[in-house]
Amino acid sequence: MSGWVVVAGLGPGKETLVTPEVTAAVDQATDIVGYIPYVARIAPREGLTLHASDNRVELDRARHALEMARDGKRVVIVSSGDPGVFAMASALFEAYEAHPEFAEIEIRILPGITAMLAAAAAAGAPLGHDFCAINLSDNLKPFELVEHRLRHAARGDFAMAFYNPRSKSRPHQFTRVLEVLREECEPERLILFARAVSTPEQRINTVTLAEATPEMADMRTVVLVGNSTTRRVGPWVYTPRGVAP
Amino acid sequence: MSGWVVVAGLGPGKETLVTPEVTAAVDQATDIVGYIPYVARIAPREGLTLHASDNRVELDRARHALEMARDGKRVVIVSSGDPGVFAMASALFEAYEAHPEFAEIEIRILPGITAMLAAAAAAGAPLGHDFCAINLSDNLKPFELVEHRLRHAARGDFAMAFYNPRSKSRPHQFTRVLEVLREECEPERLILFARAVSTPEQRINTVTLAEATPEMADMRTVVLVGNSTTRRVGPWVYTPRGVAP
């Protein structure tokens, strides 16, 4: 039997946000590979081996998955959210490119509900017009590039979603992000801190840019910033579809 | 029994990309509201009324859904893709804001797989780094704003996804988009025309910016543009996770 690798998005946490396509792939798998908390979401069963690994070993994990597929295994690499949004799909292709011996392996990428869209849905429709997604982590890019993109996103009046906004090892960077936003946007701009979206611990805190503090974000938070027209209506936050011509 | 309105994302077309959460809402509905081809995806059954309407009547449709909910109906407004990405969620909140008599109605927005993420997954991982989503339609905004955002997205070296790239009534505008991209980006920049994603008619055409022509896009196409590091490996297109610090 020939092996394959699937990179599957498990969505933000709630089981009813996992697509049937992903569930079917997991049901057919012989091996599950991924970061510990994502592998923990897969129910153990006879004939299925779970390979949980730590964060920041994405390339090793991807190579391991390709090796197992070459040996005939049916491997699912599990990502949270969507695998193509700051997750495992790019790491898989980096490993695939670096190792030509894997060229013939069957690969499929299965999309999932990414955190910013689950957060937007829970809050209303803050990303209802043109928007950007930016990974604030500087593990793999210089922070200057983050700041450069942030300014262009603000000057283009895009709504924004920030992934990985803040970690214990670099708490000052999100402080800097708020400073840049305050230079570029008006103080009334709405900013949403959406934590643990779609789980029982979900909490969405909507404030103005003037009220925002770095402590409102942690690594389980996705941060959404409205554009200049984003507003509140009752308990909701939304961005209208149009602007006056 | 008290009514409610759900705005549900049906995903890009394939039934196995509809989340169980959305399927459950449709199963509980008394009324389905939406654009004709999306309502056509819902199986008729006893006790379920289908209200299909034409395009460009989003506000009427939203108000109709709120009126039915006020009268005790359980209404699902169906969107393709994700309802918060250039779809019905913002229109619902516009109607909700305009009509205070609907303030007490229960509303839920259920996320879905949006076209750009399904297209990205089918192609590899072209949106694997920071990216923007831009609606190229000028129905509700001046085309100058599209061009302004396009230049900022290019100068920020974002990957990009374009929704509604081209219609029969304004074919010249996508021509202009390609001109702007050629002013801002190198000729080797990769651009993907993904048509009818996830359906049996899916077709993904990857070319360089120099090779791209306006005729490669129509209204069933989502267009993805890589950033400066996006590359091909075998049959795949992906954007690496990092840039050299």
XYZ file of C-alpha atoms in Angstrom:
490
model
C 0.000 0.000 0.000
C 1.461 3.363 -0.929
C 1.874 6.011 1.690
C 0.850 9.630 1.738
C 1.126 12.795 3.789
C -1.855 14.992 4.572
C -1.489 18.313 6.375
C -4.836 18.892 8.052
C -6.290 21.930 9.786
C -8.173 21.036 12.983
C -9.708 24.493 13.301
C -9.443 26.674 16.408
C -10.574 24.116 19.001
C -14.253 23.247 18.859
C -14.862 19.769 17.419
C -17.844 20.917 15.323
C -15.464 23.185 13.400
C -13.408 20.233 12.086
C -14.390 19.572 8.461
C -15.620 16.095 7.447
C -12.713 15.972 4.963
C -10.218 16.252 7.831
C -12.097 13.726 9.973
C -11.996 11.229 7.080
C -8.247 11.696 6.631
C -7.618 11.126 10.343
C -9.800 7.984 10.176
C -7.630 6.603 7.345
C -4.292 7.487 8.944
C -1.740 5.082 10.361
C 0.296 7.897 11.953
C -0.480 11.335 13.381
C 2.306 13.883 13.669
C 2.157 17.293 15.324
C 2.688 19.662 18.196
C 1.673 18.097 21.525
C -1.641 19.954 22.169
C -2.874 19.328 18.616
C -2.049 15.600 18.671
C -3.887 15.463 22.018
C -7.093 16.294 20.120
C -6.917 12.993 18.167
C -8.685 9.998 19.743
C -6.297 7.025 20.113
C -7.320 3.814 18.367
C -5.884 0.446 17.399
C -3.513 0.784 14.442
C -2.913 4.492 14.899
C 0.430 5.769 16.197
C 0.548 9.259 17.702
C 3.832 11.193 17.338
C 3.596 14.317 19.470
C 6.513 16.717 19.375
C 7.470 20.016 20.907
C 7.044 23.412 19.317
C 9.788 24.866 17.078
C 10.765 21.520 15.522
C 8.555 21.964 12.473
C 11.163 20.919 9.901
C 12.133 17.753 11.807
C 8.462 16.876 12.136
C 7.843 17.452 8.425
C 10.839 15.299 7.407
C 9.719 12.547 9.765
C 6.258 12.580 8.182
C 7.733 12.347 4.666
C 10.024 9.468 5.719
C 7.107 7.524 7.138
C 5.043 8.126 3.988
C 7.942 6.880 1.855
C 7.853 3.715 3.975
C 4.164 3.211 3.167
C 2.497 4.924 6.110
C -0.582 7.139 5.812
C 0.481 10.188 7.770
C -1.609 13.147 8.923
C 0.261 16.189 10.178
C -2.191 18.044 12.387
C -2.194 21.840 12.615
C -4.526 24.040 14.533
C -6.612 26.437 12.471
C -5.724 26.283 8.780
C -2.447 24.551 7.890
C -1.588 27.241 5.321
C -1.860 30.179 7.750
C 1.263 30.384 9.930
C 1.186 26.625 10.424
C 2.654 23.360 9.113
C 2.021 23.456 5.330
C 4.946 25.746 4.514
C 7.260 23.741 6.775
C 6.263 20.578 4.899
C 7.163 22.111 1.551
C 10.459 23.384 2.940
C 11.358 19.800 3.915
C 10.034 18.475 0.586
C 12.192 20.949 -1.352
C 15.304 20.156 0.700
C 15.000 16.383 0.129
C 14.510 15.422 -3.535
C 14.111 11.761 -2.496
C 10.571 12.657 -1.386
C 9.542 14.038 -4.804
C 7.104 11.207 -5.621
C 5.228 11.185 -2.327
C 1.510 11.973 -2.476
C 0.752 15.147 -0.529
C -2.574 16.831 0.218
C -3.251 19.992 2.206
C -6.712 20.109 3.831
C -7.913 23.578 4.814
C -9.391 24.415 8.201
C -11.083 27.261 10.056
C -8.281 29.651 10.918
C -8.349 31.511 14.242
C -8.931 34.999 12.814
C -12.102 33.904 11.019
C -13.474 32.098 14.076
C -12.675 35.159 16.187
C -14.278 37.474 13.633
C -17.432 35.320 13.572
C -17.656 35.323 17.370
C -17.323 39.123 17.453
C -19.547 39.950 14.469
C -17.825 40.832 11.196
C -14.762 42.984 11.944
C -12.930 41.589 8.880
C -15.902 42.294 6.587
C -13.808 44.438 4.261
C -10.214 44.183 2.940
C -7.859 42.851 5.615
C -4.335 41.605 6.351
C -3.040 38.713 8.431
C 0.324 39.272 10.104
C 2.350 36.861 12.249
C 3.932 39.008 14.961
C 6.440 36.334 15.942
C 10.012 37.196 15.013
C 11.259 33.604 15.314
C 11.730 33.475 11.557
C 11.774 37.081 10.419
C 13.276 40.324 11.701
C 10.960 42.498 13.749
C 11.688 45.408 11.373
C 9.721 43.545 8.696
C 6.771 43.222 11.075
C 6.860 46.953 11.670
C 7.204 47.709 7.943
C 4.159 45.579 7.130
C 2.173 47.034 9.996
C 2.662 50.567 8.683
C 1.637 49.600 5.144
C -1.422 47.764 6.466
C -2.453 50.821 8.502
C -1.809 53.286 5.670
C -3.822 51.113 3.296
C -6.673 51.216 5.869
C -6.824 47.441 6.016
C -8.447 45.680 8.944
C -5.781 43.446 10.502
C -5.418 40.132 12.285
C -2.320 39.403 14.352
C -1.218 35.844 15.114
C 1.235 35.003 17.920
C 1.017 38.524 19.314
C 2.962 38.092 22.511
C 5.222 35.625 24.252
C 7.001 35.606 27.600
C 10.367 35.813 25.842
C 9.559 39.002 23.883
C 6.816 40.916 25.702
C 8.197 44.289 24.531
C 7.358 43.633 20.879
C 3.606 43.816 21.233
C 4.138 47.055 23.163
C 5.948 48.341 20.077
C 3.106 47.129 17.798
C 0.619 49.203 19.795
C 2.950 52.227 19.567
C 3.140 51.916 15.783
C -0.643 51.561 15.528
C -1.064 54.690 17.665
C 1.219 56.593 15.310
C -0.760 55.457 12.267
C -4.395 55.220 13.439
C -6.875 57.333 15.383
C -7.315 56.617 19.147
C -10.929 55.459 18.646
C -9.863 52.600 16.353
C -11.416 49.347 17.636
C -9.144 46.486 18.644
C -10.357 43.026 19.688
C -8.438 40.593 21.869
C -9.909 37.158 21.176
C -8.584 34.432 23.471
C -9.094 30.667 23.164
C -11.614 31.162 20.405
C -14.367 28.534 20.063
C -13.337 26.770 23.301
C -15.192 26.928 26.638
C -12.601 29.519 27.780
C -13.330 31.879 24.878
C -13.161 35.528 25.855
C -13.386 38.520 23.522
C -12.365 41.920 24.834
C -13.110 44.882 22.556
C -11.458 48.200 23.385
C -10.304 51.308 21.579
C -6.683 51.629 20.542
C -6.303 54.303 23.246
C -7.438 51.794 25.889
C -5.398 48.814 24.630
C -2.537 47.513 26.776
C 0.076 44.852 25.947
C -1.168 42.629 28.789
C -4.465 42.117 26.952
C -2.709 39.640 24.612
C -0.941 36.346 25.182
C 0.031 33.485 22.876
C -3.523 32.038 22.936
C -4.886 35.357 21.686
C -5.578 36.440 18.138
C -5.814 40.221 17.884
C -8.120 41.900 15.365
C -7.855 45.582 14.480
C -10.709 47.249 12.635
C -10.296 49.626 9.724
C -11.318 53.293 9.989
C -15.017 52.441 9.476
C -15.316 49.490 11.896
C -17.952 50.081 14.543
C -19.996 48.620 17.354
C -23.683 47.872 17.143
C -25.166 46.408 20.334
C -22.871 43.572 21.450
C -21.334 43.227 17.962
C -18.393 44.729 16.080
C -18.515 44.937 12.282
C -16.913 46.576 9.298
C -19.387 47.818 6.691
C -19.006 46.402 3.186
C -18.525 49.707 1.466
C -17.189 53.192 1.737
C -18.784 56.222 0.135
C -17.548 56.549 -3.456
C -40.498 29.144 20.262
C -38.154 32.085 19.812
C -36.563 32.743 16.487
C -32.955 33.313 15.539
C -30.737 34.220 12.614
C -27.573 32.307 11.765
C -25.226 33.430 9.012
C -23.454 30.270 7.887
C -20.480 29.717 5.610
C -20.953 26.769 3.252
C -17.299 26.754 2.182
C -16.124 26.930 -1.423
C -18.277 24.132 -2.855
C -17.251 20.642 -1.777
C -19.709 19.129 0.734
C -16.930 17.676 2.904
C -15.744 21.232 3.565
C -19.007 22.198 5.303
C -18.433 22.189 9.079
C -20.662 20.010 11.304
C -21.680 23.223 13.124
C -23.145 24.619 9.900
C -24.829 21.331 9.011
C -26.499 21.270 12.452
C -27.788 24.840 12.026
C -29.264 24.009 8.614
C -30.914 20.909 10.128
C -32.609 23.079 12.777
C -33.713 25.838 10.395
C -37.257 26.612 9.316
C -36.086 29.030 6.615
C -33.019 29.336 4.383
C -32.191 32.686 2.826
C -29.488 33.440 0.266
C -28.225 33.992 -3.231
C -29.715 31.467 -5.681
C -26.673 29.182 -6.224
C -25.971 28.939 -2.478
C -29.583 28.103 -1.564
C -29.444 25.460 -4.294
C -26.868 23.619 -2.186
C -29.432 23.000 0.608
C -31.473 19.794 0.365
C -35.220 20.523 0.470
C -37.183 18.857 3.255
C -40.599 19.021 4.918
C -40.885 22.099 7.132
C -38.047 23.999 5.479
C -38.768 26.995 3.250
C -36.096 28.061 0.776
C -35.912 31.787 -0.082
C -33.506 32.215 -2.982
C -32.795 35.744 -4.150
C -30.688 37.453 -6.754
C -27.263 38.952 -6.228
C -26.890 42.587 -5.077
C -29.941 42.532 -2.788
C -27.950 41.733 0.334
C -29.608 44.331 2.578
C -33.147 43.290 1.572
C -32.224 39.687 2.218
C -30.756 40.520 5.632
C -33.833 42.516 6.667
C -36.111 39.721 5.500
C -34.149 37.221 7.616
C -34.407 39.476 10.699
C -38.159 39.952 10.159
C -38.735 36.209 9.962
C -36.654 35.633 13.119
C -38.701 38.276 14.944
C -41.771 36.264 13.942
C -40.321 33.126 15.534
C -38.612 31.492 12.569
C -35.193 29.844 12.743
C -33.417 31.394 9.801
C -30.096 30.446 8.219
C -28.584 32.919 5.770
C -26.231 30.882 3.599
C -23.009 32.361 2.234
C -20.353 30.654 0.199
C -16.933 30.471 1.797
C -16.807 32.282 5.124
C -19.679 34.683 5.886
C -17.290 37.295 7.303
C -15.076 37.518 4.197
C -16.785 39.643 1.519
C -20.073 37.898 2.225
C -23.336 38.236 4.152
C -22.251 38.861 7.779
C -21.507 42.575 7.298
C -24.758 43.072 5.370
C -26.666 41.477 8.255
C -25.133 43.896 10.763
C -25.858 46.844 8.469
C -29.548 45.870 8.477
C -29.453 45.184 12.233
C -27.965 48.636 12.891
C -30.511 50.372 10.637
C -33.514 48.747 12.367
C -33.437 49.040 16.183
C -36.600 46.912 16.388
C -34.354 43.871 15.718
C -32.041 44.585 18.707
C -33.188 41.579 20.776
C -32.942 38.960 18.053
C -30.479 36.120 18.638
C -27.738 36.163 15.999
C -24.850 33.759 15.422
C -22.167 33.855 12.732
C -20.741 30.429 11.819
C -17.367 30.509 10.073
C -16.573 28.535 6.924
C -13.672 27.672 4.642
C -13.096 30.793 2.587
C -12.076 30.492 -1.075
C -8.529 31.837 -0.684
C -7.647 29.202 1.920
C -9.128 26.360 -0.135
C -7.247 27.666 -3.190
C -4.027 27.986 -1.206
C -4.384 24.420 0.090
C -4.983 23.065 -3.417
C -1.882 24.873 -4.711
C 0.433 24.205 -1.761
C 0.993 27.029 0.722
C 1.256 30.321 -1.204
C -0.242 32.268 1.742
C 2.200 30.683 4.217
C 3.483 34.068 5.363
C 1.814 37.455 6.005
C -0.937 38.137 3.463
C -3.821 40.461 2.501
C -7.305 39.756 1.182
C -8.728 42.385 -1.178
C -12.149 42.508 -2.821
C -11.549 43.928 -6.300
C -15.219 44.707 -6.880
C -15.992 48.411 -6.933
C -19.731 47.942 -6.341
C -19.377 49.434 -2.884
C -16.068 51.302 -2.928
C -14.215 53.513 -5.390
C -11.628 51.759 -7.531
C -9.029 54.303 -6.333
C -9.201 52.666 -2.901
C -8.546 49.257 -4.468
C -5.471 50.668 -6.193
C -4.293 52.401 -2.985
C -4.536 49.156 -1.011
C -2.886 47.172 -3.768
C 0.183 49.419 -3.711
C 0.480 49.212 0.083
C 0.086 45.434 -0.026
C 2.819 45.170 -2.663
C 5.183 47.582 -0.871
C 4.685 45.674 2.380
C 5.659 42.489 0.465
C 2.455 40.785 1.504
C 1.155 37.787 -0.399
C -2.317 38.699 -1.665
C -5.676 37.121 -2.393
C -8.145 38.869 -4.692
C -11.869 38.148 -4.522
C -14.276 39.073 -7.349
C -11.396 39.885 -9.673
C -13.287 40.430 -12.883
C -16.811 40.862 -14.182
C -18.269 41.375 -17.639
C -19.373 44.886 -16.684
C -15.884 46.074 -15.688
C -13.263 43.948 -17.454
C -10.795 46.836 -17.645
C -10.289 46.953 -13.877
C -8.429 43.680 -13.571
C -6.239 44.869 -16.452
C -5.417 47.873 -14.286
C -4.694 45.629 -11.272
C -2.116 43.732 -13.300
C -0.559 47.024 -14.440
C -0.214 48.217 -10.843
C 1.314 44.888 -9.792
C 3.818 45.145 -12.660
C 4.812 48.603 -11.464
C 5.325 47.363 -7.907
C 6.615 43.783 -8.244
C 9.264 41.911 -10.246
C 8.146 40.108 -13.458
C 8.942 36.670 -11.979
C 6.399 37.122 -9.159
C 4.096 34.067 -9.076
C 0.371 34.556 -9.582
C -2.226 31.785 -9.279
C -5.640 31.804 -10.931
C -7.776 29.337 -8.976
C -11.175 28.687 -10.531
C -14.129 26.798 -9.018
C -11.984 25.664 -6.113
C -12.888 22.333 -4.492
C -15.500 21.519 -7.162
C -15.102 18.964 -9.999
C -14.314 21.907 -12.326
C -11.394 23.120 -10.192
C -8.509 24.464 -12.242
C -5.400 26.182 -10.931
C -3.201 28.052 -13.370
C 0.133 29.300 -12.010
C 2.061 31.818 -14.086
C 4.525 34.621 -13.570
C 3.300 38.188 -13.379
C 4.916 38.791 -16.784
C 2.799 35.987 -18.281
C -0.505 36.909 -16.586
C -3.373 38.211 -18.725
C -6.749 39.621 -17.615
C -8.600 36.789 -19.376
C -7.143 34.290 -16.899
C -9.664 35.513 -14.273
C -13.456 35.517 -14.132
C -15.946 35.910 -11.277
C -15.534 32.239 -10.248
C -11.797 32.790 -9.832
C -9.876 33.703 -6.720
C -6.455 35.114 -7.584
C -3.449 34.567 -5.314
C -0.233 36.567 -5.657
C 2.894 35.341 -3.903
C 5.278 37.542 -1.976
C 8.877 38.067 -3.138
C 9.983 34.699 -1.727
C 7.132 32.514 -3.024
C 8.409 29.668 -5.189
C 7.580 26.467 -6.999
C 8.707 23.037 -5.888
C 7.549 20.206 -8.147
C 3.818 20.698 -8.762
C 3.453 22.936 -5.683
C 3.703 26.646 -4.928
C 4.640 27.769 -1.436
C 5.864 30.735 0.576
C 8.576 29.900 3.101
C 7.810 30.712 6.729
C 10.745 32.980 7.260
C 13.058 35.479 5.705
C 16.716 35.829 6.570
C 17.051 38.067 9.632
